[in-house]
């Protein structure tokens, strides 16, 4: 058992520790998960990057985004691979690094349709569960479906307007268009985006990025006290 006076940064986490951070689009999952993972000296796993890679692969192959049989066959024949590190994730298909092409409006528009396919979700879930713990996993259903026995679970929220304000600096689009797109993605993702009953809900609107990270680290430490 950890000495309660030992700060988290020297804490060594056993191989079973998984922290999940779920939330809606642009709620801060990737930035928060990366900061928490760095502080805990463990990798962070971006499930969203795998779904984006699946959508990119479908677009590249010219496959219909709703053709589950074709998409799952394509993933089996040309598997994706997530390289999960504390400083960031990269998604590969074979030797091709898809990462630079995954945060685009085209992928944003395509990914929810691909993510709605049970066969694609099952393929990605299997890949995620094959990754060696400990890690911080972020997405929509990490704490509900993929890692229901996670050590600590968090669910991030913020208003669509706040999330659009945060995203406007990253995309060449006006804030109203970004907010509309976020609301639409929230609607399309609703099925897999419900918080786990045992997740800590965090409204990130009033908090800085570091404030959210610190709050999560305090709660992870408490779970190990
Ligand atoms: N609490 C916060 N306060 C201010 N800015 C934040 C906060 N959390 C995240 N951000 C910023 O908001 C932007 C979106 O964050 P991030 O990309 O981590 O969200 P996300 O939930 O992973 O998005 P997506 O679901 O689209 O992948 C980033 O520029 C990030 O630095
Ligand atoms: N666990 C997850 C993660 C993501 N998705 C789908 O992927 C899209 C992109 O995710 P980001 O975290 O990069 O925004 C997201 O909009 C979902 O459609 C998912 O279904 N489950």
PDB file of C-alpha atoms and ligand atoms in Angstrom:
ATOM      1  CA  UNK A   1       0.000   0.000   0.000  1.00  0.00           C
ATOM      2  CA  UNK A   2       1.323   3.485  -0.877  1.00  0.00           C
ATOM      3  CA  UNK A   3       2.684   5.708   1.905  1.00  0.00           C
ATOM      4  CA  UNK A   4       0.062   8.489   2.158  1.00  0.00           C
ATOM      5  CA  UNK A   5       2.819  11.124   2.411  1.00  0.00           C
ATOM      6  CA  UNK A   6       4.476   9.984  -0.829  1.00  0.00           C
ATOM      7  CA  UNK A   7       3.699  12.505  -3.645  1.00  0.00           C
ATOM      8  CA  UNK A   8       2.081  11.022  -6.731  1.00  0.00           C
ATOM      9  CA  UNK A   9       5.026  11.934  -8.939  1.00  0.00           C
ATOM     10  CA  UNK A  10       7.189   9.285  -7.324  1.00  0.00           C
ATOM     11  CA  UNK A  11       4.327   6.840  -7.133  1.00  0.00           C
ATOM     12  CA  UNK A  12       4.957   3.679  -9.156  1.00  0.00           C
ATOM     13  CA  UNK A  13       1.674   2.359 -10.447  1.00  0.00           C
ATOM     14  CA  UNK A  14       1.207  -1.374 -10.686  1.00  0.00           C
ATOM     15  CA  UNK A  15       0.446  -2.955 -14.017  1.00  0.00           C
ATOM     16  CA  UNK A  16      -3.286  -3.141 -13.301  1.00  0.00           C
ATOM     17  CA  UNK A  17      -3.844   0.615 -12.978  1.00  0.00           C
ATOM     18  CA  UNK A  18      -6.092   2.090 -15.656  1.00  0.00           C
ATOM     19  CA  UNK A  19      -7.528   5.602 -15.420  1.00  0.00           C
ATOM     20  CA  UNK A  20     -10.337   6.469 -17.851  1.00  0.00           C
ATOM     21  CA  UNK A  21     -11.209   9.977 -19.018  1.00  0.00           C
ATOM     22  CA  UNK A  22     -14.359  10.169 -21.141  1.00  0.00           C
ATOM     23  CA  UNK A  23     -16.321  13.140 -22.403  1.00  0.00           C
ATOM     24  CA  UNK A  24     -17.908  14.885 -25.350  1.00  0.00           C
ATOM     25  CA  UNK A  25     -16.078  16.393 -28.320  1.00  0.00           C
ATOM     26  CA  UNK A  26     -13.560  19.101 -27.465  1.00  0.00           C
ATOM     27  CA  UNK A  27     -14.194  18.751 -23.719  1.00  0.00           C
ATOM     28  CA  UNK A  28     -10.451  18.546 -23.163  1.00  0.00           C
ATOM     29  CA  UNK A  29     -10.004  14.764 -22.960  1.00  0.00           C
ATOM     30  CA  UNK A  30      -6.759  14.503 -24.942  1.00  0.00           C
ATOM     31  CA  UNK A  31      -5.049  17.473 -23.285  1.00  0.00           C
ATOM     32  CA  UNK A  32      -6.136  16.410 -19.804  1.00  0.00           C
ATOM     33  CA  UNK A  33      -5.300  12.727 -20.358  1.00  0.00           C
ATOM     34  CA  UNK A  34      -1.859  13.645 -21.674  1.00  0.00           C
ATOM     35  CA  UNK A  35      -1.168  15.865 -18.645  1.00  0.00           C
ATOM     36  CA  UNK A  36      -2.386  13.260 -16.159  1.00  0.00           C
ATOM     37  CA  UNK A  37      -0.384  10.519 -17.901  1.00  0.00           C
ATOM     38  CA  UNK A  38       2.805  12.597 -17.864  1.00  0.00           C
ATOM     39  CA  UNK A  39       2.371  13.332 -14.144  1.00  0.00           C
ATOM     40  CA  UNK A  40       1.807   9.640 -13.430  1.00  0.00           C
ATOM     41  CA  UNK A  41       4.667   8.579 -15.744  1.00  0.00           C
ATOM     42  CA  UNK A  42       2.402   6.229 -17.679  1.00  0.00           C
ATOM     43  CA  UNK A  43       1.276   6.264 -21.347  1.00  0.00           C
ATOM     44  CA  UNK A  44      -2.020   7.757 -22.402  1.00  0.00           C
ATOM     45  CA  UNK A  45      -4.288   5.978 -24.887  1.00  0.00           C
ATOM     46  CA  UNK A  46      -6.417   7.985 -27.313  1.00  0.00           C
ATOM     47  CA  UNK A  47      -9.308   5.798 -28.427  1.00  0.00           C
ATOM     48  CA  UNK A  48     -10.609   8.697 -30.528  1.00  0.00           C
ATOM     49  CA  UNK A  49      -7.456   8.590 -32.627  1.00  0.00           C
ATOM     50  CA  UNK A  50      -8.185   4.958 -33.508  1.00  0.00           C
ATOM     51  CA  UNK A  51     -11.737   5.829 -34.572  1.00  0.00           C
ATOM     52  CA  UNK A  52     -10.389   8.738 -36.598  1.00  0.00           C
ATOM     53  CA  UNK A  53      -7.843   6.385 -38.180  1.00  0.00           C
ATOM     54  CA  UNK A  54     -10.623   3.931 -39.057  1.00  0.00           C
ATOM     55  CA  UNK A  55     -12.569   6.740 -40.733  1.00  0.00           C
ATOM     56  CA  UNK A  56      -9.443   7.940 -42.570  1.00  0.00           C
ATOM     57  CA  UNK A  57      -8.711   4.375 -43.733  1.00  0.00           C
ATOM     58  CA  UNK A  58     -12.273   4.031 -45.027  1.00  0.00           C
ATOM     59  CA  UNK A  59     -12.023   7.332 -46.880  1.00  0.00           C
ATOM     60  CA  UNK A  60      -8.631   6.384 -48.330  1.00  0.00           C
ATOM     61  CA  UNK A  61      -9.983   3.025 -49.505  1.00  0.00           C
ATOM     62  CA  UNK A  62     -13.111   4.617 -50.979  1.00  0.00           C
ATOM     63  CA  UNK A  63     -15.349   2.409 -48.823  1.00  0.00           C
ATOM     64  CA  UNK A  64     -18.922   3.427 -47.937  1.00  0.00           C
ATOM     65  CA  UNK A  65     -18.847   4.726 -44.334  1.00  0.00           C
ATOM     66  CA  UNK A  66     -21.905   2.650 -43.387  1.00  0.00           C
ATOM     67  CA  UNK A  67     -20.704  -0.639 -44.957  1.00  0.00           C
ATOM     68  CA  UNK A  68     -19.839  -2.549 -41.767  1.00  0.00           C
ATOM     69  CA  UNK A  69     -18.804  -5.757 -43.535  1.00  0.00           C
ATOM     70  CA  UNK A  70     -16.460  -3.956 -45.912  1.00  0.00           C
ATOM     71  CA  UNK A  71     -14.956  -1.784 -43.166  1.00  0.00           C
ATOM     72  CA  UNK A  72     -14.349  -4.613 -40.701  1.00  0.00           C
ATOM     73  CA  UNK A  73     -12.861  -6.765 -43.488  1.00  0.00           C
ATOM     74  CA  UNK A  74     -10.598  -3.854 -44.416  1.00  0.00           C
ATOM     75  CA  UNK A  75      -9.453  -3.457 -40.787  1.00  0.00           C
ATOM     76  CA  UNK A  76      -8.685  -7.159 -40.546  1.00  0.00           C
ATOM     77  CA  UNK A  77      -6.746  -7.112 -43.819  1.00  0.00           C
ATOM     78  CA  UNK A  78      -4.998  -3.787 -43.149  1.00  0.00           C
ATOM     79  CA  UNK A  79      -4.935  -3.453 -39.352  1.00  0.00           C
ATOM     80  CA  UNK A  80      -4.506  -0.166 -37.528  1.00  0.00           C
ATOM     81  CA  UNK A  81      -1.949   0.201 -34.765  1.00  0.00           C
ATOM     82  CA  UNK A  82      -1.980   2.771 -31.954  1.00  0.00           C
ATOM     83  CA  UNK A  83       1.434   3.850 -30.646  1.00  0.00           C
ATOM     84  CA  UNK A  84       0.433   5.134 -27.188  1.00  0.00           C
ATOM     85  CA  UNK A  85       2.984   7.229 -25.309  1.00  0.00           C
ATOM     86  CA  UNK A  86       2.756   9.780 -22.490  1.00  0.00           C
ATOM     87  CA  UNK A  87       3.728  12.610 -24.867  1.00  0.00           C
ATOM     88  CA  UNK A  88       1.149  11.696 -27.516  1.00  0.00           C
ATOM     89  CA  UNK A  89      -0.365   8.981 -29.658  1.00  0.00           C
ATOM     90  CA  UNK A  90       0.235   8.075 -33.287  1.00  0.00           C
ATOM     91  CA  UNK A  91      -1.994   5.854 -35.414  1.00  0.00           C
ATOM     92  CA  UNK A  92      -0.540   3.654 -38.168  1.00  0.00           C
ATOM     93  CA  UNK A  93      -1.957   1.465 -40.901  1.00  0.00           C
ATOM     94  CA  UNK A  94       0.899  -0.821 -41.822  1.00  0.00           C
ATOM     95  CA  UNK A  95       3.924   1.468 -42.048  1.00  0.00           C
ATOM     96  CA  UNK A  96       1.799   4.497 -42.941  1.00  0.00           C
ATOM     97  CA  UNK A  97       1.501   7.110 -40.186  1.00  0.00           C
ATOM     98  CA  UNK A  98      -2.075   8.357 -40.499  1.00  0.00           C
ATOM     99  CA  UNK A  99      -1.788  10.792 -37.583  1.00  0.00           C
ATOM    100  CA  UNK A 100      -1.179  14.027 -39.554  1.00  0.00           C
ATOM    101  CA  UNK A 101      -4.435  13.450 -41.474  1.00  0.00           C
ATOM    102  CA  UNK A 102      -6.800  12.665 -38.587  1.00  0.00           C
ATOM    103  CA  UNK A 103      -7.861  16.008 -37.107  1.00  0.00           C
ATOM    104  CA  UNK A 104      -9.503  17.480 -40.193  1.00  0.00           C
ATOM    105  CA  UNK A 105     -13.056  18.564 -40.998  1.00  0.00           C
ATOM    106  CA  UNK A 106     -13.331  15.640 -43.458  1.00  0.00           C
ATOM    107  CA  UNK A 107     -12.552  13.097 -40.719  1.00  0.00           C
ATOM    108  CA  UNK A 108     -14.725  14.981 -38.206  1.00  0.00           C
ATOM    109  CA  UNK A 109     -17.632  14.626 -40.659  1.00  0.00           C
ATOM    110  CA  UNK A 110     -16.976  10.906 -41.328  1.00  0.00           C
ATOM    111  CA  UNK A 111     -15.932   9.478 -37.976  1.00  0.00           C
ATOM    112  CA  UNK A 112     -19.288   9.279 -36.193  1.00  0.00           C
ATOM    113  CA  UNK A 113     -20.787   7.118 -38.964  1.00  0.00           C
ATOM    114  CA  UNK A 114     -17.831   4.719 -38.804  1.00  0.00           C
ATOM    115  CA  UNK A 115     -17.907   4.708 -34.982  1.00  0.00           C
ATOM    116  CA  UNK A 116     -21.579   3.711 -35.052  1.00  0.00           C
ATOM    117  CA  UNK A 117     -20.732   0.324 -36.635  1.00  0.00           C
ATOM    118  CA  UNK A 118     -20.636  -2.503 -34.040  1.00  0.00           C
ATOM    119  CA  UNK A 119     -18.000  -4.438 -35.994  1.00  0.00           C
ATOM    120  CA  UNK A 120     -15.680  -1.437 -36.054  1.00  0.00           C
ATOM    121  CA  UNK A 121     -16.229  -0.815 -32.323  1.00  0.00           C
ATOM    122  CA  UNK A 122     -15.514  -4.467 -31.530  1.00  0.00           C
ATOM    123  CA  UNK A 123     -12.295  -4.376 -33.565  1.00  0.00           C
ATOM    124  CA  UNK A 124     -11.126  -1.199 -31.814  1.00  0.00           C
ATOM    125  CA  UNK A 125     -12.185  -2.453 -28.375  1.00  0.00           C
ATOM    126  CA  UNK A 126     -10.097  -5.608 -28.869  1.00  0.00           C
ATOM    127  CA  UNK A 127      -7.089  -3.518 -29.862  1.00  0.00           C
ATOM    128  CA  UNK A 128      -7.494  -1.222 -26.843  1.00  0.00           C
ATOM    129  CA  UNK A 129      -7.809  -4.135 -24.426  1.00  0.00           C
ATOM    130  CA  UNK A 130      -4.621  -5.666 -25.842  1.00  0.00           C
ATOM    131  CA  UNK A 131      -2.575  -2.662 -24.719  1.00  0.00           C
ATOM    132  CA  UNK A 132      -0.439  -3.259 -21.610  1.00  0.00           C
ATOM    133  CA  UNK A 133      -1.520  -1.363 -18.489  1.00  0.00           C
ATOM    134  CA  UNK A 134      -0.824   0.947 -16.672  1.00  0.00           C
ATOM    135  CA  UNK A 135      -2.171   3.804 -18.770  1.00  0.00           C
ATOM    136  CA  UNK A 136      -4.691   6.648 -18.956  1.00  0.00           C
ATOM    137  CA  UNK A 137      -7.355   5.940 -21.607  1.00  0.00           C
ATOM    138  CA  UNK A 138      -9.504   8.730 -23.052  1.00  0.00           C
ATOM    139  CA  UNK A 139     -12.576   8.589 -25.270  1.00  0.00           C
ATOM    140  CA  UNK A 140     -16.341   8.200 -24.942  1.00  0.00           C
ATOM    141  CA  UNK A 141     -16.922   4.721 -23.479  1.00  0.00           C
ATOM    142  CA  UNK A 142     -13.640   3.836 -21.794  1.00  0.00           C
ATOM    143  CA  UNK A 143     -15.205   3.749 -18.312  1.00  0.00           C
ATOM    144  CA  UNK A 144     -18.493   2.154 -19.368  1.00  0.00           C
ATOM    145  CA  UNK A 145     -17.707  -0.457 -22.025  1.00  0.00           C
ATOM    146  CA  UNK A 146     -13.991  -0.915 -22.671  1.00  0.00           C
ATOM    147  CA  UNK A 147     -12.478  -0.737 -19.154  1.00  0.00           C
ATOM    148  CA  UNK A 148     -15.427  -1.050 -16.738  1.00  0.00           C
ATOM    149  CA  UNK A 149     -13.088  -2.125 -13.916  1.00  0.00           C
ATOM    150  CA  UNK A 150     -10.777   0.886 -14.272  1.00  0.00           C
ATOM    151  CA  UNK A 151      -9.062   2.129 -11.109  1.00  0.00           C
ATOM    152  CA  UNK A 152     -10.539   5.642 -11.447  1.00  0.00           C
ATOM    153  CA  UNK A 153     -13.038   7.059 -13.956  1.00  0.00           C
ATOM    154  CA  UNK A 154     -13.645  10.656 -15.010  1.00  0.00           C
ATOM    155  CA  UNK A 155     -16.146  12.291 -17.372  1.00  0.00           C
ATOM    156  CA  UNK A 156     -15.455  15.785 -18.700  1.00  0.00           C
ATOM    157  CA  UNK A 157     -18.145  18.228 -19.766  1.00  0.00           C
ATOM    158  CA  UNK A 158     -18.311  21.867 -20.867  1.00  0.00           C
ATOM    159  CA  UNK A 159     -20.985  23.869 -22.687  1.00  0.00           C
ATOM    160  CA  UNK A 160     -20.909  23.696 -26.509  1.00  0.00           C
ATOM    161  CA  UNK A 161     -20.021  27.390 -26.588  1.00  0.00           C
ATOM    162  CA  UNK A 162     -17.081  27.007 -24.228  1.00  0.00           C
ATOM    163  CA  UNK A 163     -15.848  24.017 -26.214  1.00  0.00           C
ATOM    164  CA  UNK A 164     -16.201  25.951 -29.471  1.00  0.00           C
ATOM    165  CA  UNK A 165     -14.237  28.856 -27.990  1.00  0.00           C
ATOM    166  CA  UNK A 166     -11.426  26.447 -27.114  1.00  0.00           C
ATOM    167  CA  UNK A 167     -11.465  24.850 -30.571  1.00  0.00           C
ATOM    168  CA  UNK A 168     -11.693  28.076 -32.606  1.00  0.00           C
ATOM    169  CA  UNK A 169      -7.958  28.621 -32.153  1.00  0.00           C
ATOM    170  CA  UNK A 170      -7.202  25.241 -33.719  1.00  0.00           C
ATOM    171  CA  UNK A 171      -9.422  25.328 -36.793  1.00  0.00           C
ATOM    172  CA  UNK A 172      -9.861  27.876 -39.589  1.00  0.00           C
ATOM    173  CA  UNK A 173     -13.598  28.275 -39.015  1.00  0.00           C
ATOM    174  CA  UNK A 174     -15.910  30.737 -37.260  1.00  0.00           C
ATOM    175  CA  UNK A 175     -17.045  29.961 -33.747  1.00  0.00           C
ATOM    176  CA  UNK A 176     -20.729  29.544 -34.643  1.00  0.00           C
ATOM    177  CA  UNK A 177     -19.879  26.926 -37.286  1.00  0.00           C
ATOM    178  CA  UNK A 178     -17.633  25.105 -34.816  1.00  0.00           C
ATOM    179  CA  UNK A 179     -20.337  25.125 -32.130  1.00  0.00           C
ATOM    180  CA  UNK A 180     -22.899  23.774 -34.593  1.00  0.00           C
ATOM    181  CA  UNK A 181     -20.518  21.004 -35.645  1.00  0.00           C
ATOM    182  CA  UNK A 182     -19.792  20.089 -32.017  1.00  0.00           C
ATOM    183  CA  UNK A 183     -23.494  19.923 -31.166  1.00  0.00           C
ATOM    184  CA  UNK A 184     -24.045  17.641 -34.196  1.00  0.00           C
ATOM    185  CA  UNK A 185     -21.159  15.367 -33.227  1.00  0.00           C
ATOM    186  CA  UNK A 186     -22.518  15.207 -29.659  1.00  0.00           C
ATOM    187  CA  UNK A 187     -25.863  14.103 -31.087  1.00  0.00           C
ATOM    188  CA  UNK A 188     -24.307  11.444 -33.340  1.00  0.00           C
ATOM    189  CA  UNK A 189     -22.101  10.160 -30.498  1.00  0.00           C
ATOM    190  CA  UNK A 190     -24.785  10.168 -27.796  1.00  0.00           C
ATOM    191  CA  UNK A 191     -25.192   6.377 -27.719  1.00  0.00           C
ATOM    192  CA  UNK A 192     -21.567   5.746 -26.671  1.00  0.00           C
ATOM    193  CA  UNK A 193     -21.016   8.973 -24.740  1.00  0.00           C
ATOM    194  CA  UNK A 194     -22.863   8.360 -21.465  1.00  0.00           C
ATOM    195  CA  UNK A 195     -20.824   8.695 -18.238  1.00  0.00           C
ATOM    196  CA  UNK A 196     -20.204   5.582 -16.142  1.00  0.00           C
ATOM    197  CA  UNK A 197     -22.284   5.584 -12.921  1.00  0.00           C
ATOM    198  CA  UNK A 198     -19.033   5.521 -10.898  1.00  0.00           C
ATOM    199  CA  UNK A 199     -17.269   8.231 -12.927  1.00  0.00           C
ATOM    200  CA  UNK A 200     -16.290  11.565 -11.354  1.00  0.00           C
ATOM    201  CA  UNK A 201     -18.114  14.230 -13.408  1.00  0.00           C
ATOM    202  CA  UNK A 202     -16.051  17.384 -14.013  1.00  0.00           C
ATOM    203  CA  UNK A 203     -17.484  20.545 -15.605  1.00  0.00           C
ATOM    204  CA  UNK A 204     -14.275  21.921 -17.103  1.00  0.00           C
ATOM    205  CA  UNK A 205     -15.884  25.246 -18.048  1.00  0.00           C
ATOM    206  CA  UNK A 206     -14.789  27.141 -14.903  1.00  0.00           C
ATOM    207  CA  UNK A 207     -11.413  25.377 -14.695  1.00  0.00           C
ATOM    208  CA  UNK A 208      -8.091  25.864 -16.432  1.00  0.00           C
ATOM    209  CA  UNK A 209      -6.518  22.901 -18.202  1.00  0.00           C
ATOM    210  CA  UNK A 210      -4.007  22.503 -15.367  1.00  0.00           C
ATOM    211  CA  UNK A 211      -6.835  22.830 -12.845  1.00  0.00           C
ATOM    212  CA  UNK A 212      -8.613  19.825 -14.368  1.00  0.00           C
ATOM    213  CA  UNK A 213      -5.377  17.827 -14.428  1.00  0.00           C
ATOM    214  CA  UNK A 214      -4.638  18.631 -10.768  1.00  0.00           C
ATOM    215  CA  UNK A 215      -8.188  17.719  -9.705  1.00  0.00           C
ATOM    216  CA  UNK A 216      -7.896  14.325 -11.403  1.00  0.00           C
ATOM    217  CA  UNK A 217      -4.438  13.665  -9.928  1.00  0.00           C
ATOM    218  CA  UNK A 218      -5.773  14.410  -6.429  1.00  0.00           C
ATOM    219  CA  UNK A 219      -8.568  11.878  -6.941  1.00  0.00           C
ATOM    220  CA  UNK A 220      -6.253   9.253  -8.442  1.00  0.00           C
ATOM    221  CA  UNK A 221      -3.918   9.664  -5.448  1.00  0.00           C
ATOM    222  CA  UNK A 222      -6.897   9.269  -3.107  1.00  0.00           C
ATOM    223  CA  UNK A 223      -7.826   6.047  -4.925  1.00  0.00           C
ATOM    224  CA  UNK A 224      -4.311   4.778  -4.123  1.00  0.00           C
ATOM    225  CA  UNK A 225      -4.081   6.131  -0.564  1.00  0.00           C
TER     226      UNK A 225
HETATM  227  N1  LIG B   1     -10.052  23.329 -18.979  1.00  0.00           N
HETATM  228  C1  LIG B   1      -9.591  23.919 -20.093  1.00  0.00           C
HETATM  229  N2  LIG B   1      -9.477  25.255 -20.148  1.00  0.00           N
HETATM  230  C2  LIG B   1      -9.042  25.855 -21.272  1.00  0.00           C
HETATM  231  N3  LIG B   1      -8.688  25.205 -22.420  1.00  0.00           N
HETATM  232  C3  LIG B   1      -8.793  23.856 -22.409  1.00  0.00           C
HETATM  233  C4  LIG B   1      -9.238  23.146 -21.264  1.00  0.00           C
HETATM  234  N4  LIG B   1      -9.227  21.810 -21.586  1.00  0.00           N
HETATM  235  C5  LIG B   1      -8.801  21.707 -22.859  1.00  0.00           C
HETATM  236  N5  LIG B   1      -8.519  22.932 -23.358  1.00  0.00           N
HETATM  237  C6  LIG B   1      -8.104  23.232 -24.731  1.00  0.00           C
HETATM  238  O1  LIG B   1      -9.243  22.980 -25.546  1.00  0.00           O
HETATM  239  C7  LIG B   1      -8.834  22.417 -26.819  1.00  0.00           C
HETATM  240  C8  LIG B   1      -9.540  21.075 -27.021  1.00  0.00           C
HETATM  241  O2  LIG B   1      -8.991  20.153 -26.095  1.00  0.00           O
HETATM  242  P1  LIG B   1      -8.766  18.612 -26.517  1.00  0.00           P
HETATM  243  O3  LIG B   1      -8.314  18.525 -27.949  1.00  0.00           O
HETATM  244  O4  LIG B   1      -7.928  17.985 -25.468  1.00  0.00           O
HETATM  245  O5  LIG B   1     -10.267  18.102 -26.426  1.00  0.00           O
HETATM  246  P2  LIG B   1     -10.796  16.645 -26.797  1.00  0.00           P
HETATM  247  O6  LIG B   1     -11.940  16.361 -25.905  1.00  0.00           O
HETATM  248  O7  LIG B   1      -9.698  15.663 -26.825  1.00  0.00           O
HETATM  249  O8  LIG B   1     -11.275  16.929 -28.285  1.00  0.00           O
HETATM  250  P3  LIG B   1     -11.755  15.797 -29.357  1.00  0.00           P
HETATM  251  O9  LIG B   1     -12.870  15.053 -28.695  1.00  0.00           O
HETATM  252  O10 LIG B   1     -12.202  16.570 -30.555  1.00  0.00           O
HETATM  253  O11 LIG B   1     -10.541  14.962 -29.611  1.00  0.00           O
HETATM  254  C9  LIG B   1      -7.322  22.295 -26.755  1.00  0.00           C
HETATM  255  O12 LIG B   1      -6.779  23.452 -27.388  1.00  0.00           O
HETATM  256  C10 LIG B   1      -7.019  22.318 -25.260  1.00  0.00           C
HETATM  257  O13 LIG B   1      -5.720  22.846 -24.994  1.00  0.00           O
HETATM  258  N1  LIG B   2     -14.216   5.797 -27.290  1.00  0.00           N
HETATM  259  C1  LIG B   2     -14.598   6.492 -28.390  1.00  0.00           C
HETATM  260  C2  LIG B   2     -13.778   7.518 -28.899  1.00  0.00           C
HETATM  261  C3  LIG B   2     -14.176   8.160 -30.045  1.00  0.00           C
HETATM  262  N2  LIG B   2     -15.331   7.795 -30.665  1.00  0.00           N
HETATM  263  C4  LIG B   2     -15.720   8.405 -31.945  1.00  0.00           C
HETATM  264  O1  LIG B   2     -14.576   9.000 -32.534  1.00  0.00           O
HETATM  265  C5  LIG B   2     -14.812  10.387 -32.776  1.00  0.00           C
HETATM  266  C6  LIG B   2     -13.521  11.152 -32.562  1.00  0.00           C
HETATM  267  O2  LIG B   2     -13.161  11.082 -31.201  1.00  0.00           O
HETATM  268  P1  LIG B   2     -12.351  12.321 -30.538  1.00  0.00           P
HETATM  269  O3  LIG B   2     -12.152  11.920 -29.106  1.00  0.00           O
HETATM  270  O4  LIG B   2     -11.088  12.457 -31.323  1.00  0.00           O
HETATM  271  O5  LIG B   2     -13.264  13.506 -30.716  1.00  0.00           O
HETATM  272  C7  LIG B   2     -15.936  10.756 -31.832  1.00  0.00           C
HETATM  273  O6  LIG B   2     -16.667  11.871 -32.301  1.00  0.00           O
HETATM  274  C8  LIG B   2     -16.765   9.489 -31.824  1.00  0.00           C
HETATM  275  O7  LIG B   2     -17.602   9.453 -32.980  1.00  0.00           O
HETATM  276  C9  LIG B   2     -16.139   6.806 -30.145  1.00  0.00           C
HETATM  277  O8  LIG B   2     -17.218   6.499 -30.718  1.00  0.00           O
HETATM  278  N3  LIG B   2     -15.750   6.158 -29.009  1.00  0.00           N
END
